[in-house]
PDB file of C-alpha atoms in Angstrom:
ATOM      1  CA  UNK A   1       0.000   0.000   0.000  1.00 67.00           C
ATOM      2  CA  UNK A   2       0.743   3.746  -0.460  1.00 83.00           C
ATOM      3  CA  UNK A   3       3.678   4.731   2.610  1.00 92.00           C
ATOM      4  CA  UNK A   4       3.151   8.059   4.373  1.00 96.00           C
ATOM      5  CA  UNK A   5       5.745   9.680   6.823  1.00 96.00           C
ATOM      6  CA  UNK A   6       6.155  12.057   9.327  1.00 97.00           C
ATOM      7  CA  UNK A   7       9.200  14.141  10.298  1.00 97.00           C
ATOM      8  CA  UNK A   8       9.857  14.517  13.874  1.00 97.00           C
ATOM      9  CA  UNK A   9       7.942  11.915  15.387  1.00 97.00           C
ATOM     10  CA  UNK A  10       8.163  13.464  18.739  1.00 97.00           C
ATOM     11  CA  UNK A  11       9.327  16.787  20.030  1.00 97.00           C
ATOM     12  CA  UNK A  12       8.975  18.874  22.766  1.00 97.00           C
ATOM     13  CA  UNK A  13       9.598  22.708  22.478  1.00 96.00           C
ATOM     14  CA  UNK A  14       9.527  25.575  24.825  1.00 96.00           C
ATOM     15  CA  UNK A  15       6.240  27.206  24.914  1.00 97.00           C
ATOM     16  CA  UNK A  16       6.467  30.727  22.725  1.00 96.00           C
ATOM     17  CA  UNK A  17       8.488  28.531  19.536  1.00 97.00           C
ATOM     18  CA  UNK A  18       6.912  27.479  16.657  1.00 97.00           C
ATOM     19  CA  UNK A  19       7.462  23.645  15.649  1.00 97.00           C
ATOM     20  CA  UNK A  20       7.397  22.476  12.043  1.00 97.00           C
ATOM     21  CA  UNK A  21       6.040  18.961  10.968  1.00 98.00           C
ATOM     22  CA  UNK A  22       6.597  17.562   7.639  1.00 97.00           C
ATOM     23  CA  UNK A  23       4.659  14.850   6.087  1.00 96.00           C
ATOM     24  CA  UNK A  24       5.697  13.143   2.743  1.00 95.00           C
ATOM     25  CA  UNK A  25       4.205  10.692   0.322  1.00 93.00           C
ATOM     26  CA  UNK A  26       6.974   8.236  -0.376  1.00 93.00           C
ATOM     27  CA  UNK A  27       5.761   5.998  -3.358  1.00 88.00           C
ATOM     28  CA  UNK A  28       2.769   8.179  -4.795  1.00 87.00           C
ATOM     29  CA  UNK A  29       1.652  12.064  -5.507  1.00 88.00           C
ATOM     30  CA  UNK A  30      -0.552  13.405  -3.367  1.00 87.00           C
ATOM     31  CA  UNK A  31      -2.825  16.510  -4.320  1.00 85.00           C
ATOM     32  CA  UNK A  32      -4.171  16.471  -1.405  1.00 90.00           C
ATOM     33  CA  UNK A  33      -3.035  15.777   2.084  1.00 93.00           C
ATOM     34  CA  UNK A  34      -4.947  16.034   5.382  1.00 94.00           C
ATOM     35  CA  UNK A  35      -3.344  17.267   9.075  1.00 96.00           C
ATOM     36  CA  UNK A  36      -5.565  16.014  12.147  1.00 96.00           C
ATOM     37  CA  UNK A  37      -5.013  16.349  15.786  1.00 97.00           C
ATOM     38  CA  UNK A  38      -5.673  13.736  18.268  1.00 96.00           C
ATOM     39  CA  UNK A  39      -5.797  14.627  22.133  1.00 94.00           C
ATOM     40  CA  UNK A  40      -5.469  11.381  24.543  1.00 90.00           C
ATOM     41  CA  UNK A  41      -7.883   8.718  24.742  1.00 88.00           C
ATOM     42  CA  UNK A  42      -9.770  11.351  22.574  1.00 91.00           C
ATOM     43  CA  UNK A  43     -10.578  10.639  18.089  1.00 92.00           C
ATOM     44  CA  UNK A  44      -8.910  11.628  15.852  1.00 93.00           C
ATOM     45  CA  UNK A  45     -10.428  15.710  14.859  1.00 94.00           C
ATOM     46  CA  UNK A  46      -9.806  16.933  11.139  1.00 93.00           C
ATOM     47  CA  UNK A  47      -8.350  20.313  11.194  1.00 95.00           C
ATOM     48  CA  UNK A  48      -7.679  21.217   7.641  1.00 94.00           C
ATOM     49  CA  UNK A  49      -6.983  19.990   4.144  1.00 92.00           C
ATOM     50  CA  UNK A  50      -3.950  20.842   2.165  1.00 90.00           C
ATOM     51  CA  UNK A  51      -4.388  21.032  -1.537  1.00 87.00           C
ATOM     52  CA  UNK A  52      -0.999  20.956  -3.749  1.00 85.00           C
ATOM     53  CA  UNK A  53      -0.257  24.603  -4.738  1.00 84.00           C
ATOM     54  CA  UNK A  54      -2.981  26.398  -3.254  1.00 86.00           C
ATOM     55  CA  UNK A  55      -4.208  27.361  -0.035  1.00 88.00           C
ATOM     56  CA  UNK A  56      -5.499  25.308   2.609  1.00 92.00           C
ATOM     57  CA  UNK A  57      -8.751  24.470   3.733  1.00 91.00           C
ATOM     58  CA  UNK A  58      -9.642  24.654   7.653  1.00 94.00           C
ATOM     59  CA  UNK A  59     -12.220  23.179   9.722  1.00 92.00           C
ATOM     60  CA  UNK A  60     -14.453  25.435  11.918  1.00 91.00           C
ATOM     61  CA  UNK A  61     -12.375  26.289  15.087  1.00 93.00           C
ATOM     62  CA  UNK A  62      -8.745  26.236  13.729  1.00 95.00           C
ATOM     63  CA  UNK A  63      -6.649  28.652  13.658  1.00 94.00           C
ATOM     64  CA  UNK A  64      -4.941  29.375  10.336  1.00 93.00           C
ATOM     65  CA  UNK A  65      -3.090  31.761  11.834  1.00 95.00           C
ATOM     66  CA  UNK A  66      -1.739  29.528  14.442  1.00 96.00           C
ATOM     67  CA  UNK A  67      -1.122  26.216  12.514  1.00 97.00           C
ATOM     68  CA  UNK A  68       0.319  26.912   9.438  1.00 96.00           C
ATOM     69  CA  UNK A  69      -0.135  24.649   6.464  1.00 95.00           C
ATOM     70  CA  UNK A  70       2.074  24.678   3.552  1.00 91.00           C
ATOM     71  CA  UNK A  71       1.774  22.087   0.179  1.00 90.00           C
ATOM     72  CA  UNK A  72       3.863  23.137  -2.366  1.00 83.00           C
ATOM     73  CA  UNK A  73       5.154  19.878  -3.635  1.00 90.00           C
ATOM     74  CA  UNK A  74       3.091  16.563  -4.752  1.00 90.00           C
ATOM     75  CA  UNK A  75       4.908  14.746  -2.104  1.00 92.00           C
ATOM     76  CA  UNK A  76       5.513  17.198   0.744  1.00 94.00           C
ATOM     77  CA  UNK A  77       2.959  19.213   3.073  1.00 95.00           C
ATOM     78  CA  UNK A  78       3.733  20.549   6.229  1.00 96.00           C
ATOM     79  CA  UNK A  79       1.965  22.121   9.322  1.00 97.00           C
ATOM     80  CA  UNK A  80       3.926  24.379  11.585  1.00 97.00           C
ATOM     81  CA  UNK A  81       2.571  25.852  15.016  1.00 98.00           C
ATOM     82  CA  UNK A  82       3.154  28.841  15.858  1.00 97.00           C
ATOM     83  CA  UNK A  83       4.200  30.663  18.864  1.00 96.00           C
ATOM     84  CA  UNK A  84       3.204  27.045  20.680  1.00 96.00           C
ATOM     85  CA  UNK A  85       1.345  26.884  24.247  1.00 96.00           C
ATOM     86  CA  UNK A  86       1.100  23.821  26.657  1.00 96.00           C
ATOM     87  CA  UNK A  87      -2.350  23.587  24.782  1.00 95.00           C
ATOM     88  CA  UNK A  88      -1.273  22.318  21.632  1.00 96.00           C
ATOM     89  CA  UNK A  89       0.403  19.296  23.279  1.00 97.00           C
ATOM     90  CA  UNK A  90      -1.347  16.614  21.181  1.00 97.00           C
ATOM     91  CA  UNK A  91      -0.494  13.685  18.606  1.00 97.00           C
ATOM     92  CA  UNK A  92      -0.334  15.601  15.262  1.00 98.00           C
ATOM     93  CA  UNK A  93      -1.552  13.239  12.114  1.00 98.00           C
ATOM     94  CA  UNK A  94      -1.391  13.819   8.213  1.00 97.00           C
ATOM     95  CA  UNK A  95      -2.846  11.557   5.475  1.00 95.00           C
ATOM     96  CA  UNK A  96      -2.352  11.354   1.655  1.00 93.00           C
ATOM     97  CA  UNK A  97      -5.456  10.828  -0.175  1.00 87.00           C
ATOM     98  CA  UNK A  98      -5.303   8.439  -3.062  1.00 81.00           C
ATOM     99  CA  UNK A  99      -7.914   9.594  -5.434  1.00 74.00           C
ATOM    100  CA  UNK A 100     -10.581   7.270  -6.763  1.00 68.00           C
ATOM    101  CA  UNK A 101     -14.307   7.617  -7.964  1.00 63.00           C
ATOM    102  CA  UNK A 102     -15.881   9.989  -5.709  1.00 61.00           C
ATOM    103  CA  UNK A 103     -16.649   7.992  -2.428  1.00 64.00           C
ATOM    104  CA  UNK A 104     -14.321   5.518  -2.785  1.00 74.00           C
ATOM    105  CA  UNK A 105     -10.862   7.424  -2.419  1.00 78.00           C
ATOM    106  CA  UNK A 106      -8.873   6.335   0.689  1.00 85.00           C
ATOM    107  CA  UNK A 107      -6.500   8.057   2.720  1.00 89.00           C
ATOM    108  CA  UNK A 108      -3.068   6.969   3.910  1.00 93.00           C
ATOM    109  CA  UNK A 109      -1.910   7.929   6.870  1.00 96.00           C
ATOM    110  CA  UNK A 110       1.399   8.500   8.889  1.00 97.00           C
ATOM    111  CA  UNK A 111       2.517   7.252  11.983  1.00 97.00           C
ATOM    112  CA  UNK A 112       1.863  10.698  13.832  1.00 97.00           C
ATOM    113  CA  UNK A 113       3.857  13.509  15.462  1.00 97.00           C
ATOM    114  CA  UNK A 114       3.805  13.698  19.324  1.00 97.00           C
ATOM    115  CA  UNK A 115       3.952  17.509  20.387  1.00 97.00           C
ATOM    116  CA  UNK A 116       4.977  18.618  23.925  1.00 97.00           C
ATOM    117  CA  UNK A 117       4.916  22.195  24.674  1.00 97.00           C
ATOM    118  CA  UNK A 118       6.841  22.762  27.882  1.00 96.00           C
TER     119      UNK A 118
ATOM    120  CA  UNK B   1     -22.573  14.676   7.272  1.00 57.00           C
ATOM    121  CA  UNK B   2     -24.323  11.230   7.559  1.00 63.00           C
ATOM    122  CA  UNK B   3     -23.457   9.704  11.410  1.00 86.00           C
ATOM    123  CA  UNK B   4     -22.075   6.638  12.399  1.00 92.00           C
ATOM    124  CA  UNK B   5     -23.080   4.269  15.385  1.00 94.00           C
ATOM    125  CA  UNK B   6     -20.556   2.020  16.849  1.00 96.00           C
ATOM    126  CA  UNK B   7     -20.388  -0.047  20.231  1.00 97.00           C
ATOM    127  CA  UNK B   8     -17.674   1.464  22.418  1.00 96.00           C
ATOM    128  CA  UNK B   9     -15.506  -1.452  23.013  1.00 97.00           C
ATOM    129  CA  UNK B  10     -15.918  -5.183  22.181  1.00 97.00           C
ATOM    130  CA  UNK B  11     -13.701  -8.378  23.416  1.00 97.00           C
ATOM    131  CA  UNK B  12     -12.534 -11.167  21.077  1.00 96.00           C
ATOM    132  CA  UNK B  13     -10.822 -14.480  22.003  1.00 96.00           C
ATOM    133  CA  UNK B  14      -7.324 -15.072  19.378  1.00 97.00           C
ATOM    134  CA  UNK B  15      -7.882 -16.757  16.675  1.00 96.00           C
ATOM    135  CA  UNK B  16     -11.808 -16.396  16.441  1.00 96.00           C
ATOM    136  CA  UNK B  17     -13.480 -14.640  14.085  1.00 96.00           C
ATOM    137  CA  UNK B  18     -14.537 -11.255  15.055  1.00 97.00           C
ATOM    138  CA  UNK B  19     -18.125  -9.347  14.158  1.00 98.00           C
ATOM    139  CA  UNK B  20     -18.056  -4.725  14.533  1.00 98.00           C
ATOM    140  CA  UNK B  21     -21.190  -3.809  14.181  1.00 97.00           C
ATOM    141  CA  UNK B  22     -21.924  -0.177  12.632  1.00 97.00           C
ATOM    142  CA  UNK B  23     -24.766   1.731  12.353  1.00 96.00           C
ATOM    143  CA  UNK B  24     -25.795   4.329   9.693  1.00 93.00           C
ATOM    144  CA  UNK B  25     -29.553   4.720   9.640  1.00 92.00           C
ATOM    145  CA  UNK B  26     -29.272   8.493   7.614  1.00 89.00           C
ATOM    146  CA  UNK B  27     -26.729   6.747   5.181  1.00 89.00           C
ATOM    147  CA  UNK B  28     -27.708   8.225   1.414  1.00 85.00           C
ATOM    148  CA  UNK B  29     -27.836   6.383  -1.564  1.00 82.00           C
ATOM    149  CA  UNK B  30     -23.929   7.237  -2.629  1.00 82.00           C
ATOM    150  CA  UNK B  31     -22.353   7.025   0.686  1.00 86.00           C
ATOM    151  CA  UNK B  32     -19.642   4.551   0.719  1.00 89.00           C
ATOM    152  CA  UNK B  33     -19.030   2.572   4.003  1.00 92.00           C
ATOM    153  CA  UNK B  34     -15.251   3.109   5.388  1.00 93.00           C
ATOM    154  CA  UNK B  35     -13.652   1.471   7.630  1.00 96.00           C
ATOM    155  CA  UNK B  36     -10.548   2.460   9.336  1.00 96.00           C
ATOM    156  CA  UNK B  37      -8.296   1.295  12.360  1.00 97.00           C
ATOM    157  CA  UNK B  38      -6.021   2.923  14.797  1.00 97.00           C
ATOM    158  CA  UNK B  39      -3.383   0.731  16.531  1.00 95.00           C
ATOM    159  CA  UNK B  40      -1.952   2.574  19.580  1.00 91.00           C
ATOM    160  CA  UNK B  41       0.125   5.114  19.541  1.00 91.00           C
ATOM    161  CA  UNK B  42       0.346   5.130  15.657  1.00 94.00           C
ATOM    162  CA  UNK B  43      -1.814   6.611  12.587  1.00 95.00           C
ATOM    163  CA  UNK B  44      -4.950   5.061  11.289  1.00 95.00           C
ATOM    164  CA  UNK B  45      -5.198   2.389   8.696  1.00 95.00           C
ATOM    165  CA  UNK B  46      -7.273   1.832   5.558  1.00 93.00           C
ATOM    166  CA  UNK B  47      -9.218  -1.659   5.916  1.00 96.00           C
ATOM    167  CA  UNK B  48     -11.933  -1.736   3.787  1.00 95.00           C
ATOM    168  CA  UNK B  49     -14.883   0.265   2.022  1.00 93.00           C
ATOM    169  CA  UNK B  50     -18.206  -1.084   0.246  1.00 92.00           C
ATOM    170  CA  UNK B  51     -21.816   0.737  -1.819  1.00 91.00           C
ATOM    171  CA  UNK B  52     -23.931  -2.104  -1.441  1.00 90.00           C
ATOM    172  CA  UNK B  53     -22.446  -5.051  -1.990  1.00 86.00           C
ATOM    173  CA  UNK B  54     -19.897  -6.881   0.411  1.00 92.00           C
ATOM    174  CA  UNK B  55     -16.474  -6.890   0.026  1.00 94.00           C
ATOM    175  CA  UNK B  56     -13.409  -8.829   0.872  1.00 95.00           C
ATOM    176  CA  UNK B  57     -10.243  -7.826   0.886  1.00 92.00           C
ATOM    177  CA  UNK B  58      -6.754  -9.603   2.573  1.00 91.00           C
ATOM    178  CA  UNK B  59      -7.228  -7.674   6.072  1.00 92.00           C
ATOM    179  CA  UNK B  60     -11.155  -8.396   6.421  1.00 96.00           C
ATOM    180  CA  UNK B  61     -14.423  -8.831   4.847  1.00 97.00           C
ATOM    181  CA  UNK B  62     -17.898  -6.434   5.363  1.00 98.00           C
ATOM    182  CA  UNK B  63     -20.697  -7.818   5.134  1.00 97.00           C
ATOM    183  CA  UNK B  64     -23.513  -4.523   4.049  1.00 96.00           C
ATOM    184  CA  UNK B  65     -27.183  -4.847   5.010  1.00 95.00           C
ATOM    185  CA  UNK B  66     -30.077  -4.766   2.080  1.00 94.00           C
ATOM    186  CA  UNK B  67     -31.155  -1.157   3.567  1.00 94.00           C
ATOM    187  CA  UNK B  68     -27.551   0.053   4.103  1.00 94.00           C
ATOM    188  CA  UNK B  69     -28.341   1.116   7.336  1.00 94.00           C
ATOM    189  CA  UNK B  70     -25.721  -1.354   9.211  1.00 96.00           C
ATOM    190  CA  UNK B  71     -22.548  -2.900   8.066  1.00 97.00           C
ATOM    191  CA  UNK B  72     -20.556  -5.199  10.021  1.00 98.00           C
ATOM    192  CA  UNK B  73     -16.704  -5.384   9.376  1.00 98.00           C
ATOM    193  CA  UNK B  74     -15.699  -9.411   9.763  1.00 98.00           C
ATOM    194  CA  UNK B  75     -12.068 -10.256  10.695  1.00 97.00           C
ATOM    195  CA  UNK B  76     -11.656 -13.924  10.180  1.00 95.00           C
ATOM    196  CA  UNK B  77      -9.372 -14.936  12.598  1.00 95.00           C
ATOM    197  CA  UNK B  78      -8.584 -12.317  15.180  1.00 96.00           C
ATOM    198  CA  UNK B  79      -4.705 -11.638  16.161  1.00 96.00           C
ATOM    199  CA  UNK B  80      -3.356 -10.460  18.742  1.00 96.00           C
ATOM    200  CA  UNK B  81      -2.058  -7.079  16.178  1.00 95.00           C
ATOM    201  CA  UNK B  82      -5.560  -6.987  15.450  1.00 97.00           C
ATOM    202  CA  UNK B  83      -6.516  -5.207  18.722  1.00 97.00           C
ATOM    203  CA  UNK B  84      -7.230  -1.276  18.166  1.00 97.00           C
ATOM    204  CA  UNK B  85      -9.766   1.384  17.551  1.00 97.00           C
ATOM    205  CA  UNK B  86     -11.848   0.405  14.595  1.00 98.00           C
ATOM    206  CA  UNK B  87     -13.808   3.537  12.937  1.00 96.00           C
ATOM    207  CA  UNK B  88     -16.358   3.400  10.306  1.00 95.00           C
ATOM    208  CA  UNK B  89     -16.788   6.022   8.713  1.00 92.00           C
ATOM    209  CA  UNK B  90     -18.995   7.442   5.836  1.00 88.00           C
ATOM    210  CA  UNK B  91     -16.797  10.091   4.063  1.00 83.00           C
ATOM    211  CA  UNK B  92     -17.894  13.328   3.369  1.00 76.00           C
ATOM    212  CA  UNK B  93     -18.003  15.013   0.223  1.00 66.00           C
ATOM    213  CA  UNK B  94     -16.849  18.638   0.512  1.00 56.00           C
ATOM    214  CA  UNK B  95     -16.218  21.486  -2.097  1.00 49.00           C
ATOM    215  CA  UNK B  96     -12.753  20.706  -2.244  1.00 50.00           C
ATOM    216  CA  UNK B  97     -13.478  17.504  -4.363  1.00 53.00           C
ATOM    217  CA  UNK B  98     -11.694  15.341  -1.876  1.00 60.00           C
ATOM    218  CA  UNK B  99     -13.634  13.129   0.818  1.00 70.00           C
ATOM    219  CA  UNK B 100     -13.062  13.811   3.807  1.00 81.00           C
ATOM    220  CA  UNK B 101     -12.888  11.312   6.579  1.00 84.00           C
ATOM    221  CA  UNK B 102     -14.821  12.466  10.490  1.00 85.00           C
ATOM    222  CA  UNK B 103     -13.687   9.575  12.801  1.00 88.00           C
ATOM    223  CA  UNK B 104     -16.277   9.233  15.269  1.00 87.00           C
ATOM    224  CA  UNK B 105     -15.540   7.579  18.607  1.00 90.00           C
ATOM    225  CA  UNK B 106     -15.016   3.749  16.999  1.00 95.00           C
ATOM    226  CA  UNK B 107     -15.308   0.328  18.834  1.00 97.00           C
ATOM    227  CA  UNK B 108     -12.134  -0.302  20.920  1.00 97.00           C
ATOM    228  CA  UNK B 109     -11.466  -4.106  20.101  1.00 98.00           C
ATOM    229  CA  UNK B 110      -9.678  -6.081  22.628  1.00 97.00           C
ATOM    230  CA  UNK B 111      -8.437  -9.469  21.633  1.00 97.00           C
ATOM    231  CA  UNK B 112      -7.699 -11.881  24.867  1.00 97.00           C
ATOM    232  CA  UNK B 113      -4.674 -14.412  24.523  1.00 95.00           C
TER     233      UNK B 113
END
């Protein structure tokens, strides 16, 4: 199946620094990409799509400001957080969608980015 | 969006075949029936989708009711890898073209040795 990574897969930063997390497509192009956030013991909530050369799409409630979402390759889309509080602690996920008739695309997803804020 | 029902947790014994039920009474006639799973600590995984009609694939089989208001993903021959968060899903069709995937709570499945 398609392979999907993550770049760090944990960090910890001071609060007031702004982390960046990078998520690739390793054996396929992906127009669009998907970042989520997962809190502990909590789903997984979408927070925005990521379409290849234009600007991203967020759900109700995020910040654009404060998570920043860049895709400017097929293969490469990453979110940083800005200025980060003890808040945004939380297990960061992306996804690669492999297209297909509409309803039956799938996403790929990568093994997740654990975020302490200190 | 159309809304998902699934039992919070469920218990298997290894090597027995496993039944997670899902509910979807407000599914629409072109909703397709996801199903996703979460091992701990890492990203989802893709495990199967279906319309109507059911579907096998190498990681599990789902079985689709006439109505399409319930679907029940099979797993054979449950593992001991096999235990996670299991999340059907019926993606949602958005202006941006792409489907977009709302994981509700899913069915925790614990398999016992």
């Amino acid at each position: 199946g398609a392979v999907v990574s993550q770049h760090p897969s944990r960090v910890i930063c001071k609060s007031g620094t702004s982390v960046k997390i990078e998520c690739r497509s390793l054996d396929f192009q992906a127009t669009t990409m998907f970042w989520y956030r997962q809190f502990p013991k909590k789903s997984l909530m979408l927070m925005a799509t990521s379409n290849e050369g234009s600007k991203a799409t967020y759900e109700q409630g995020v910040e654009k400001d404060k998570f920043l979402i860049n895709h400017a390759s097929l293969t490469l889309s990453t979110l940083t957080v800005t200025s980060a509080h003890p808040e945004d602690s939380s297990f960061y996920i992306c996804s690669a969608r492999v297209p297909g008739q509409l309803g039956t695309d799938t996403q790929y997803f990568g093994p997740g980015t654990r975020l302490t804020v200190l | 969006d159309a809304k998902t029902t699934q039992p919070n947790s469920m218990e298997s014994n290894e090597e027995e075949p496993v039944h997670l039920p899902c509910n979807h009474s407000t599914i629409s006639g072109t909703d397709y029936i996801h199903w996703y799973r979460q091992l701990p600590s890492q990203g989802p995984e893709y495990v199967i989708h279906g319309l109507t009609s059911n579907v096998n694939n190498r990681m599990a089989s789902l079985a689709i009711a006439e109505d399409r208001k319930s679907s029940t993903l099979i797993l054979h021959r449950a593992t001991l890898r096999d235990a996670a968060v299991y999340y059907c899903i019926l993606p949602s069709s958005r202006w941006t073209g792409a489907n977009n995937l709302f994981f509700g709570t899913g069915t925790r499945l614990t398999v016992i040795p």
